[in-house]
Tab-separated table of C-alpha atoms in Angstrom:
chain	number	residue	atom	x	y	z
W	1225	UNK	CA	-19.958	-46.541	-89.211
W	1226	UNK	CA	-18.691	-49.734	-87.730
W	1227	UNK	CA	-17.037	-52.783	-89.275
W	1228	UNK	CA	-20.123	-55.347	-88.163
W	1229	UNK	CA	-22.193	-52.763	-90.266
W	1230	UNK	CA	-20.124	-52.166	-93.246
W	1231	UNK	CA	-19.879	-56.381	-93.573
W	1232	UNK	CA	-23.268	-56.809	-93.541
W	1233	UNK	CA	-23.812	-54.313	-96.428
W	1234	UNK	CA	-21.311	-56.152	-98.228
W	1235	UNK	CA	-22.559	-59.288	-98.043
W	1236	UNK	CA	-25.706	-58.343	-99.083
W	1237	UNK	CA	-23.932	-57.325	-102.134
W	1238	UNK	CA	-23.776	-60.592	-105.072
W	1239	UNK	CA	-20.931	-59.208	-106.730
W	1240	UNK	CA	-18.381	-59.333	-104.029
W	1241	UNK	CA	-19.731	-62.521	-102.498
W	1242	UNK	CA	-18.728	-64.469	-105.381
W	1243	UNK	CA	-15.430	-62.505	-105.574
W	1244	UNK	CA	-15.026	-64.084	-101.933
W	1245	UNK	CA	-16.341	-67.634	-103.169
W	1246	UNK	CA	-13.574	-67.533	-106.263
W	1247	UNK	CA	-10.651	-66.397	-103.136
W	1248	UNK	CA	-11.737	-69.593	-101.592
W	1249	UNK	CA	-11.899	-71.754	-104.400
W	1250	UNK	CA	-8.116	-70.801	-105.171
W	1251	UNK	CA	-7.308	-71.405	-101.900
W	1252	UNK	CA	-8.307	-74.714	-101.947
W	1253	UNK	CA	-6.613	-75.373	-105.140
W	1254	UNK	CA	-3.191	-73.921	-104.211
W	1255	UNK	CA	-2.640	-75.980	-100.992
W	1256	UNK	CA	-4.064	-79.095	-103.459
W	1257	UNK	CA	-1.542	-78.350	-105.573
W	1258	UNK	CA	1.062	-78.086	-103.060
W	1259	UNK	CA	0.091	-81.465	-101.383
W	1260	UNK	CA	0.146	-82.757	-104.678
W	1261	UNK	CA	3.718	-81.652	-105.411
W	1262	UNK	CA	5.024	-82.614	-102.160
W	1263	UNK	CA	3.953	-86.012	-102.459
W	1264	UNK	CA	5.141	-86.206	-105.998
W	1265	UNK	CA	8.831	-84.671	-104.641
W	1266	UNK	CA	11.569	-87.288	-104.752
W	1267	UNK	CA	13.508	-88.058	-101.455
W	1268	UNK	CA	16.178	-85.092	-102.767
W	1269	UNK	CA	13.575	-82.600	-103.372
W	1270	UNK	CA	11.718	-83.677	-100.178
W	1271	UNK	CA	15.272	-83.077	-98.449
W	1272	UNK	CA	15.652	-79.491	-100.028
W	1273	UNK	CA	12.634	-78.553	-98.837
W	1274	UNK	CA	12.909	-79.221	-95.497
W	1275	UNK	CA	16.649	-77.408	-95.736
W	1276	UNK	CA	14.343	-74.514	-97.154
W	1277	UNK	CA	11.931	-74.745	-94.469
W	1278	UNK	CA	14.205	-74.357	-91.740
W	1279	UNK	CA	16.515	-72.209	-93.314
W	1280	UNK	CA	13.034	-70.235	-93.973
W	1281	UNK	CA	12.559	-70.710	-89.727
W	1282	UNK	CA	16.445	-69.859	-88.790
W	1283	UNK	CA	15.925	-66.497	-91.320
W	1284	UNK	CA	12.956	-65.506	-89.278
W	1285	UNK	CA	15.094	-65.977	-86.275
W	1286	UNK	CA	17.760	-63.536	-87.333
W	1287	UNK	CA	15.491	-61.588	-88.413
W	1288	UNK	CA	14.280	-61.048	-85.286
W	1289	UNK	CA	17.370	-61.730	-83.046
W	1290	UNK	CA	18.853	-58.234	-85.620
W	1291	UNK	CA	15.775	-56.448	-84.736
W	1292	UNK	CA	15.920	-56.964	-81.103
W	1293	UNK	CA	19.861	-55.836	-81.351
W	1294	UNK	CA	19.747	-52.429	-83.134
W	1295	UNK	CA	16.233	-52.138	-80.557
W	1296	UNK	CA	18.851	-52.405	-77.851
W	1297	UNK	CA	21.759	-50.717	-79.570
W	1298	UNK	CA	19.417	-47.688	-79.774
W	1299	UNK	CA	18.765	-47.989	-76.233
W	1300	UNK	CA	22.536	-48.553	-75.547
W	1301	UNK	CA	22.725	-44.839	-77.480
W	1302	UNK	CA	20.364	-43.087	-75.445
W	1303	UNK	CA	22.042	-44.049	-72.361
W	1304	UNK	CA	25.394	-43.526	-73.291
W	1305	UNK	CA	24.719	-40.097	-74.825
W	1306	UNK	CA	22.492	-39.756	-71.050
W	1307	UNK	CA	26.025	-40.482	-69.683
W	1308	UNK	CA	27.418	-38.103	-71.452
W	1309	UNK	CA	25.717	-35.746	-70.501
W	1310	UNK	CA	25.614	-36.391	-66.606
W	1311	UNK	CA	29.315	-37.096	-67.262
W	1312	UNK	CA	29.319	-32.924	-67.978
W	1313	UNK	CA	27.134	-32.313	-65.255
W	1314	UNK	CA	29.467	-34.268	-62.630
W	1315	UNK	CA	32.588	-32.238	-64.385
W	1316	UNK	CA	31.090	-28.780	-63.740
W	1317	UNK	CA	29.584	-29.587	-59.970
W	1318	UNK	CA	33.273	-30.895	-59.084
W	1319	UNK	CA	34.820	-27.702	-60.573
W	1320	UNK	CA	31.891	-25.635	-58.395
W	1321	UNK	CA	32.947	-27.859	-55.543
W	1322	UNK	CA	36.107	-27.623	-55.487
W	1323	UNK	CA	35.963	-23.569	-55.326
W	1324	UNK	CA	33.495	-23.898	-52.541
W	1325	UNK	CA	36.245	-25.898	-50.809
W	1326	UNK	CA	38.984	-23.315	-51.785
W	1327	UNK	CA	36.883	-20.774	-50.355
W	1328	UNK	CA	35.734	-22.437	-47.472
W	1329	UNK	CA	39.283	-23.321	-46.437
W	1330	UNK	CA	40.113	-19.816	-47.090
W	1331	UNK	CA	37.234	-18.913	-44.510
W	1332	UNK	CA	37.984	-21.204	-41.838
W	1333	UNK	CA	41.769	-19.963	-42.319
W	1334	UNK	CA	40.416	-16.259	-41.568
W	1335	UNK	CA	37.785	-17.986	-38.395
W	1336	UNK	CA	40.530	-19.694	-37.081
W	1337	UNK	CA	42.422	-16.591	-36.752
W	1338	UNK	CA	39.130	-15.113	-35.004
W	1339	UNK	CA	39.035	-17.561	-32.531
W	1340	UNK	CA	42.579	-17.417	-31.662
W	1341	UNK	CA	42.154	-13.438	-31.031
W	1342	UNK	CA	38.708	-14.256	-29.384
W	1343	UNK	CA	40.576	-16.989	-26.713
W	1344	UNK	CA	43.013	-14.041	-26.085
W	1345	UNK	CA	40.465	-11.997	-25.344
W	1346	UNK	CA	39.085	-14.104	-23.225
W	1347	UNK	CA	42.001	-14.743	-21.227
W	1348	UNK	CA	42.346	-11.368	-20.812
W	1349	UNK	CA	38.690	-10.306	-19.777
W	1350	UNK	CA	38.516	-13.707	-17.681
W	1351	UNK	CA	41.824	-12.084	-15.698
W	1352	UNK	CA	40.414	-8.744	-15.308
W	1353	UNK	CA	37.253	-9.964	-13.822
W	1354	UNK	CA	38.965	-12.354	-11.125
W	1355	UNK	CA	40.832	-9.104	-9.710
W	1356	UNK	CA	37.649	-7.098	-10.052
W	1357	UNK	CA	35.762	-9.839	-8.192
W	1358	UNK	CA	38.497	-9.909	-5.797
W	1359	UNK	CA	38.616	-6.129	-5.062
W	1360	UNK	CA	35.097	-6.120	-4.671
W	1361	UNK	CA	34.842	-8.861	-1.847
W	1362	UNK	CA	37.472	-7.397	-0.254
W	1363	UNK	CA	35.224	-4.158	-0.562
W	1364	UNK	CA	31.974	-6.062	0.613
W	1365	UNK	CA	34.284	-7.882	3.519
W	1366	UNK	CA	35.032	-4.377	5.030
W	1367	UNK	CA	31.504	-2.533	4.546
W	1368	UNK	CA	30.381	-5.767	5.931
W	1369	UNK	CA	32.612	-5.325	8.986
W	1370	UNK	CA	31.766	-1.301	8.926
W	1371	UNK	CA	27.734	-2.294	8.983
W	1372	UNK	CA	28.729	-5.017	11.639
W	1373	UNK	CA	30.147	-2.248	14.171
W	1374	UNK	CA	27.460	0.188	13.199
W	1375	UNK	CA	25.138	-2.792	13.900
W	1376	UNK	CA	26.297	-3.034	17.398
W	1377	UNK	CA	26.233	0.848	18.334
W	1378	UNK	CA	22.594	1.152	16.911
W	1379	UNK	CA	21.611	-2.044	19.289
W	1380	UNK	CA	23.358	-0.066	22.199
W	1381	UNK	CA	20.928	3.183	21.465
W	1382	UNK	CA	17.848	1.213	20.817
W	1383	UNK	CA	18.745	-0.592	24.918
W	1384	UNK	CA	19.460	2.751	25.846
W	1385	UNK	CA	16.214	4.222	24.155
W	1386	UNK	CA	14.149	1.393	25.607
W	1387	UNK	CA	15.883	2.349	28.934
W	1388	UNK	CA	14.951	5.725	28.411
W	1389	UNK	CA	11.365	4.435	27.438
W	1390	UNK	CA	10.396	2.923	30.459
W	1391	UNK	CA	11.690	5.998	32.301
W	1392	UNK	CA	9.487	8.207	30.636
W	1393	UNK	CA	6.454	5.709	30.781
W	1394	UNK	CA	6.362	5.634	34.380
W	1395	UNK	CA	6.789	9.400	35.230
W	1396	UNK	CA	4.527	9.725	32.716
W	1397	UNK	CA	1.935	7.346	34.014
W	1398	UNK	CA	2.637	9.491	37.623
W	1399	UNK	CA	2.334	12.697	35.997
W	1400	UNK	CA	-0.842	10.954	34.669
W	1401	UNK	CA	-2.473	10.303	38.064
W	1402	UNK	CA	-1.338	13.526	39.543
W	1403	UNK	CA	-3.246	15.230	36.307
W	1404	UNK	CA	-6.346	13.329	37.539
W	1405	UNK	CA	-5.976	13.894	40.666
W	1406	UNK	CA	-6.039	17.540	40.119
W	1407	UNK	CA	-9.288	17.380	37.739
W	1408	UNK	CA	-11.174	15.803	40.311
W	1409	UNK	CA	-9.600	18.468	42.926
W	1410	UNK	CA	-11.482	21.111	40.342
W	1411	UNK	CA	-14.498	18.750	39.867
W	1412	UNK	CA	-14.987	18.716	43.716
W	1413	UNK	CA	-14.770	22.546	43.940
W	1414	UNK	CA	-17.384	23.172	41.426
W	1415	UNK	CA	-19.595	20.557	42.832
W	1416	UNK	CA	-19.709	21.771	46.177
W	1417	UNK	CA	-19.561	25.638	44.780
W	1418	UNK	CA	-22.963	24.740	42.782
W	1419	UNK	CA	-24.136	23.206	46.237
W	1420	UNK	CA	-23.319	26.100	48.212
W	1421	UNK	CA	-25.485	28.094	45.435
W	1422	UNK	CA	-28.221	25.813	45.664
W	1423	UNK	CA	-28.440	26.086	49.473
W	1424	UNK	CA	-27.703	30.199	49.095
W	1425	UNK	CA	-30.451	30.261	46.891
W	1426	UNK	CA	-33.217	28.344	48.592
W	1427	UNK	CA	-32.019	29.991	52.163
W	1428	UNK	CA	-32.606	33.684	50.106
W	1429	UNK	CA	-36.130	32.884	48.068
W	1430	UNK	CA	-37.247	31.009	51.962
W	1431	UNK	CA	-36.170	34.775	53.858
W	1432	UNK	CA	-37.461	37.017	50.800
W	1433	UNK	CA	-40.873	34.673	50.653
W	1434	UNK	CA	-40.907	35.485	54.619
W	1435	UNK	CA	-40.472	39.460	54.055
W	1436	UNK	CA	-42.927	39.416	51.203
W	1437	UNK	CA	-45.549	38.027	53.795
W	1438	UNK	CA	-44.727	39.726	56.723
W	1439	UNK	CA	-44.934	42.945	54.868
W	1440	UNK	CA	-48.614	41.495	53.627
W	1441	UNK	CA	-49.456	41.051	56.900
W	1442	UNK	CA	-48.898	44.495	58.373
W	1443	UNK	CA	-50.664	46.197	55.012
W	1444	UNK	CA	-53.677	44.278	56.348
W	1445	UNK	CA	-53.724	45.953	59.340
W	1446	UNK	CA	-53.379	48.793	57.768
W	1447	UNK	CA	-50.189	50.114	58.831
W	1448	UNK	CA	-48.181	49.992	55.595
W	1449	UNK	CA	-49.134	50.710	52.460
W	1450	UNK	CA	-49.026	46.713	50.056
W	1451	UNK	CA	-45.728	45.692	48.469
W	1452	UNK	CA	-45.341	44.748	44.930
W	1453	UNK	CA	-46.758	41.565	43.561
W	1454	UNK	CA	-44.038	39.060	43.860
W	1455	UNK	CA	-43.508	35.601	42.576
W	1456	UNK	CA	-41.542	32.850	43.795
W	1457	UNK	CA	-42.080	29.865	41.191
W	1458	UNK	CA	-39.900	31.129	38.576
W	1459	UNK	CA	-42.534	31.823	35.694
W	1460	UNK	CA	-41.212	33.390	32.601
W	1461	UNK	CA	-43.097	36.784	32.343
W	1462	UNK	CA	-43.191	37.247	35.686
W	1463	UNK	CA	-42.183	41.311	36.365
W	1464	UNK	CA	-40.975	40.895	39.922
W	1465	UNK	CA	-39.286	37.640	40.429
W	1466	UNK	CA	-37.085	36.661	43.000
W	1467	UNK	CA	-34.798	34.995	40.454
W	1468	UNK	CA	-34.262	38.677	38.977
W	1469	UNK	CA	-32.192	38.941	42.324
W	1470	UNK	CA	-30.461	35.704	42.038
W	1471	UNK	CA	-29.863	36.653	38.619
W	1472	UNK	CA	-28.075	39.926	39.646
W	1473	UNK	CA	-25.831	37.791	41.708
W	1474	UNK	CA	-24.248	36.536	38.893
W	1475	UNK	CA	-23.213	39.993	37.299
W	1476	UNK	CA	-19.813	42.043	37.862
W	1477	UNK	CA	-21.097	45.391	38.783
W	1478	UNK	CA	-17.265	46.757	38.791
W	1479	UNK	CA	-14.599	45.674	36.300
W	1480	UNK	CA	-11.267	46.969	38.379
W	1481	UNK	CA	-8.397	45.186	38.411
W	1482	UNK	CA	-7.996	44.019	41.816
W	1483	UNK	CA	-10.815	42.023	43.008
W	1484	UNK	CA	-10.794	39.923	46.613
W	1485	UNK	CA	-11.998	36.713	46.184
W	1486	UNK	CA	-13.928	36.531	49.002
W	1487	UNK	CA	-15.987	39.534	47.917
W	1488	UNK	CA	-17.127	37.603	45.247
W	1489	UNK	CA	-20.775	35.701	45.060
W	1490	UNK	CA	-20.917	31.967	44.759
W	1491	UNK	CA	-22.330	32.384	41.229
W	1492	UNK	CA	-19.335	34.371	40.438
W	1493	UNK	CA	-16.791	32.113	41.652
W	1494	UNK	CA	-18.198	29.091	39.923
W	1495	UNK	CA	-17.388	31.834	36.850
W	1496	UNK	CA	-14.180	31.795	37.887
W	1497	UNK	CA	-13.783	28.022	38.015
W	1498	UNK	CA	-15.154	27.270	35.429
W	1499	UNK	CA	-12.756	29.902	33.165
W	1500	UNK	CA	-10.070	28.872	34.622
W	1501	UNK	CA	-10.734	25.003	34.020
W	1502	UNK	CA	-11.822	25.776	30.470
W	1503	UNK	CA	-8.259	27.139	30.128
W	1504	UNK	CA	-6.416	25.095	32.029
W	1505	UNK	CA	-7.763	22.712	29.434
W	1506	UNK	CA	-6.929	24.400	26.434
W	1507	UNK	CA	-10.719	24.798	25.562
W	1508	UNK	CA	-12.230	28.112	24.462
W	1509	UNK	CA	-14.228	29.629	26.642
W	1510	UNK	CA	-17.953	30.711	26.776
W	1511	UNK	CA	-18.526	34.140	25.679
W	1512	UNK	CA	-19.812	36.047	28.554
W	1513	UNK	CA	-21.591	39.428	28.703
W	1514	UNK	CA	-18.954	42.203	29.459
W	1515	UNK	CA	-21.560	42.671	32.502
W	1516	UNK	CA	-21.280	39.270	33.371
W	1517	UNK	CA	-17.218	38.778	32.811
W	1518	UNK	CA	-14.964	38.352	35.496
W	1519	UNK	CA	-11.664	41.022	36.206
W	1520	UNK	CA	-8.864	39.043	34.623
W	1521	UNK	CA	-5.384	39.903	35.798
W	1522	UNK	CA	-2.685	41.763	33.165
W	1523	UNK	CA	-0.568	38.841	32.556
W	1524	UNK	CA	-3.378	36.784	30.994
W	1525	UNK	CA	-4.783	37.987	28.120
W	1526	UNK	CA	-8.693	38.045	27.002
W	1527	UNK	CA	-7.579	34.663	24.968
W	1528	UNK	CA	-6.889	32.336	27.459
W	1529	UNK	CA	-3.032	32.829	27.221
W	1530	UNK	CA	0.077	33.515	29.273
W	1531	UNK	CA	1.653	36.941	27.925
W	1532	UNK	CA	4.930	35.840	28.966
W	1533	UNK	CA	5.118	32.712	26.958
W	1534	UNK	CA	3.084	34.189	23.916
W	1535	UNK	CA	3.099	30.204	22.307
W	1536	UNK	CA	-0.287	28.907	21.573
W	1537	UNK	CA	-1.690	25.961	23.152
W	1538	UNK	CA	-3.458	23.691	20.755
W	1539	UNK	CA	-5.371	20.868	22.149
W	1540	UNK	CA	-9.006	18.776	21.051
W	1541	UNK	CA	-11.953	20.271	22.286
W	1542	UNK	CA	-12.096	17.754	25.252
W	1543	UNK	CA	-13.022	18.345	29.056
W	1544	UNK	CA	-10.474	16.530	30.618
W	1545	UNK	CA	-6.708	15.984	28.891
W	1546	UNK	CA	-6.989	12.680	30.494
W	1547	UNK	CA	-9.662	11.794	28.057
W	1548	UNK	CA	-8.060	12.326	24.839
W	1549	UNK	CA	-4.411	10.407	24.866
W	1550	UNK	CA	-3.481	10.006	21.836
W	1551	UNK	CA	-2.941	6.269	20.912
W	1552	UNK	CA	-0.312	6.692	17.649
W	1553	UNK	CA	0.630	3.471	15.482
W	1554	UNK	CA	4.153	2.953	15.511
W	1555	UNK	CA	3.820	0.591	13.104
W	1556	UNK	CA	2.681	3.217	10.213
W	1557	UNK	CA	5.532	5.905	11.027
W	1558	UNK	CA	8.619	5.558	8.888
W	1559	UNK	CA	11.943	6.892	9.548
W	1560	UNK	CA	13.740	7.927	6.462
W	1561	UNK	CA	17.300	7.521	7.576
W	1562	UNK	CA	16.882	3.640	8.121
W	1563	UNK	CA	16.496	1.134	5.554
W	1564	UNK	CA	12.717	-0.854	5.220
W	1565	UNK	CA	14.158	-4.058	6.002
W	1566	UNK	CA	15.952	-2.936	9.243
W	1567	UNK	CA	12.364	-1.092	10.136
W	1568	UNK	CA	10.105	-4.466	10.426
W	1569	UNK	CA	12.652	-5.909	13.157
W	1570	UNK	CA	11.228	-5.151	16.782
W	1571	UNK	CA	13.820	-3.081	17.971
W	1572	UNK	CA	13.411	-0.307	15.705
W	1573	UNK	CA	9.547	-0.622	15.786
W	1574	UNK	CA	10.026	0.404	19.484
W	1575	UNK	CA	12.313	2.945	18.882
W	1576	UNK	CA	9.694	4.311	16.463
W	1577	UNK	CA	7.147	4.026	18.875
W	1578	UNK	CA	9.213	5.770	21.260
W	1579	UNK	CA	9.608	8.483	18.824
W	1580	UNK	CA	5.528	8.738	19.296
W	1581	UNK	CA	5.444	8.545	22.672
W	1582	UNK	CA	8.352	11.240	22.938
W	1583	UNK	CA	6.665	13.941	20.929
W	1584	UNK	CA	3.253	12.965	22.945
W	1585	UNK	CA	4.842	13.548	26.318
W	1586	UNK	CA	6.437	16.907	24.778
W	1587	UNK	CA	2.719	18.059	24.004
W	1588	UNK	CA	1.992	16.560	27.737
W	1589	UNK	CA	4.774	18.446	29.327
W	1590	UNK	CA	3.743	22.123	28.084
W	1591	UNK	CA	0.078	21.283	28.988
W	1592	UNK	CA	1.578	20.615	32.461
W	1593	UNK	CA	3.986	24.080	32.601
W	1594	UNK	CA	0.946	25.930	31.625
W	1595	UNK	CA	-0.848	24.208	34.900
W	1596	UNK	CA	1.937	25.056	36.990
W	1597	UNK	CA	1.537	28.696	35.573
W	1598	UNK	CA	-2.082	29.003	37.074
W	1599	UNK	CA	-1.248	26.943	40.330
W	1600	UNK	CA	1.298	29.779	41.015
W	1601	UNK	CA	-1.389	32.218	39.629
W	1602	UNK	CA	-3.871	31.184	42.396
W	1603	UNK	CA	-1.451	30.778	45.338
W	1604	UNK	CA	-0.205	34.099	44.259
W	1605	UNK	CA	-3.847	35.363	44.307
W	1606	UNK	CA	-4.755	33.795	47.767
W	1607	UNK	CA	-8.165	32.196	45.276
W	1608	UNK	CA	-6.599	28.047	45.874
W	1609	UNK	CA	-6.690	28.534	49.447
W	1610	UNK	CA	-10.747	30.096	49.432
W	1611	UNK	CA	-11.656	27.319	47.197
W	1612	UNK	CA	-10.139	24.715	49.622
W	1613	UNK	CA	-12.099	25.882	52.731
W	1614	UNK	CA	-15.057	25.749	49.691
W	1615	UNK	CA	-14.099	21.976	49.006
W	1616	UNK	CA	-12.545	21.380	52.649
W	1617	UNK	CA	-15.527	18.659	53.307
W	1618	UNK	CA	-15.188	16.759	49.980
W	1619	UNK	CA	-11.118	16.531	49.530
W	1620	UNK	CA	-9.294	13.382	50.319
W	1621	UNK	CA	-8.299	13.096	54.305
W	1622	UNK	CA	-4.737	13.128	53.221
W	1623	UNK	CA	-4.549	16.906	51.693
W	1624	UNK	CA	-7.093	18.246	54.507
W	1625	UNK	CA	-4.943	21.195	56.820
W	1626	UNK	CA	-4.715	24.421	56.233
W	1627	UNK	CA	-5.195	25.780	52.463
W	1628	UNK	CA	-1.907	27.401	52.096
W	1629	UNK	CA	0.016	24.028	52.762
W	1630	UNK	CA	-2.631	22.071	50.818
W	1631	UNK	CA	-2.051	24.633	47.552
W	1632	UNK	CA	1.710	24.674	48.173
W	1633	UNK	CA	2.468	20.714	48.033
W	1634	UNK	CA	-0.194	20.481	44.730
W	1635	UNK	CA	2.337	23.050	43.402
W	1636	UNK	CA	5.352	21.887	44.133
W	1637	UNK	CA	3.957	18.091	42.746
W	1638	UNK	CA	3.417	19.770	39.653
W	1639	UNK	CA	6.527	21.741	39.536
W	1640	UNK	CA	8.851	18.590	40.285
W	1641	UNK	CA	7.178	16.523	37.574
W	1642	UNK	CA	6.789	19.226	34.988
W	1643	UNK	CA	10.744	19.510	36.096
W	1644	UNK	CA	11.445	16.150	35.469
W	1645	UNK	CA	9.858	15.503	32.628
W	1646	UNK	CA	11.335	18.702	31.294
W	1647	UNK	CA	14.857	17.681	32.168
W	1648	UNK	CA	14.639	14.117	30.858
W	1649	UNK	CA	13.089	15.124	27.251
């Protein structure tokens, strides 16, 4: 319970308030008494108690003065025995410290000795690589010089290649034209054999269509017996056509060996040209009938090839060879034996491209051997000279004369170049 409480029940007892009124009550008579006593004092007594009063005072000032020093004497204890004890703490950190400094100098004794070995080392590895460097410029000096010279003799074949470049461009671009020249020589041949056959034709179906009525007319007298019906237009299942005779012009009724040209029909000898272009050209050619194939001679087989030479031919199935150059990127070929950096520089991108154009005139120059082969086949056979007086009206005013000279200087053009261009790859 609390205090306020526990007075109140107190006071609300009688007995203990007149205890409290009686404390009072001597109270009042003690200090009565005492003022009473005092006054009665003499001036000796009233000095001795004054001395008692203040020696009362200066005993309650010791008192207190004593208390406060063994308060701070005790304090003074705890911090000396404090010191004390940090006083052992210091002692055994300075004996800890001082071993760490025994064995650190003991360490930096040993490191010291390390770095005097390491500096040695050094010295020595610093020496060896000043004589290695050394050595190798000296090394790099004289590749450099080697590479230098090397340099200069690969310059000297790239001016001669480029030399040798132009060379081959122009007899190429003449061997080029002459090539052309020759095509349209064939293409002027067949044009005016397919005339002649046209005119050959017409002049045959005009004479049969004038025997087919004449012999009408004399059955209607009556003299003759009539003819076959006969057609002239060309229908499809027609049984007697005239183009079953122009037809049979086109078939080889013998197959010997040795045929005159100028035995053959204009049908056949556009055959003829025609083979002959096809592989003269490299291209395979149609596959004929054996009734309608022409006599080919021993040395050229059934293939299209020269028996002597036996070596394929390989070329894109093209009309003309004029048609189908090549065009190669020089750029994109690589040679292995030279280093990338030395292959972007110009001079050995046309050396490469030379390379290109070398193989591609190779390739140009056997096409051209194998057309020397069949010029000396028909001047052999007598066949250039027919099929100049064929083409007499539609060659070029300069080759026009007689057909042997005409066929010899086309094949002695395309023996000198095929020479050439032999000798100078």
């Amino acid at each position: 319970m609390d205090q306020p409480a526990i007075k109140t029940i107190l006071q609300m007892c009688p007995q203990h308030r007149l205890e409290q009124e009686a404390e009072k009550k001597i109270v009042m008579l003690a200090e009565r008494a005492h003022h009473e006593a005092v006054v009665q004092l003499s001036t000796a007594g009233r000095n001795v108690f004054k001395e008692n009063v203040y020696l009362h005072k200066a005993l309650t000032y010791h008192l207190k003065d004593a208390e406060t020093r063994q308060k701070n004497s005790k304090k003074l204890q705890e911090s000396h025995s404090c010191l004390l004890h940090q006083k052992e703490i210091n002692e055994l950190l300075v004996k800890e410290k001082i071993l760490q400094l025994t064995q650190q100098k003991s360490q930096i004794q040993t490191l010291q000795k390390k770095v005097v070995s390491l500096e040695n080392a050094l010295t020595y590895m610093t020496t060896e690589f000043e004589t290695e460097v050394l050595k190798l410029q000296q090394k790099a000096i004289i590749e450099n010089q080697a590479g230098q010279v090397e340099i200069d003799k690969l310059q000297q074949l790239l001016q001669l290649k480029d030399r040798e470049m132009n060379r081959v461009k122009k007899l190429a671009k003449n061997i080029l034209d002459e090539r052309t020249e020759v095509e349209q020589f064939f293409l002027d041949a067949l044009y005016q054999v397919k005339q002649q056959i046209l005119m050959n034709r017409k002049h045959y179906k005009q004479i049969a269509q004038a025997a087919f009525n004449l012999k009408m007319r004399t059955a209607c007298v009556g003299r003759t017996e009539y003819p076959r019906i006969r057609t002239f237009d060309g229908k499809e299942h027609s049984t007697n056509s005239v183009n079953q005779d122009l037809m049979e012009a086109e078939k080889w009724p013998s197959t010997q060996k040795n045929v005159d040209i100028g035995d053959l029909t204009w049908e056949q000898k556009e055959k003829v040209l025609r083979l002959l272009f096809a592989k003269m050209n490299g291209i395979t050619a149609r596959k004929y009938n054996q009734s309608s194939k022409p006599p080919v001679p021993d040395y050229i087989s059934d293939s299209g090839e020269m028996k002597e030479t036996g070596g394929e031919i390989n070329l894109p199935d093209e009309t003309f060879i004029t048609q189908q150059v090549p065009v190669s990127d020089s750029n994109k070929m690589m040679s292995p034996g030279i280093p990338k950096g030395l292959q972007d520089s110009d001079i050995v991108r046309n050396l490469l491209s030379g390379q290109t154009v070398h193989h591609w005139y190779l390739s140009l120059c056997d096409v051209f051997l194998l057309v020397h082969k069949f010029f000396f086949f028909f001047y052999e056979t007598g066949f250039l000279g027919i099929v100049l007086e064929a083409v007499s009206p539609a060659w070029p005013q300069t080759h026009r004369g007689p057909p042997a000279s005409a066929s010899r200087v086309l094949g002695l053009k395309v023996c000198t170049t095929t020479a050439w261009l032999s000798c100078l790859l």
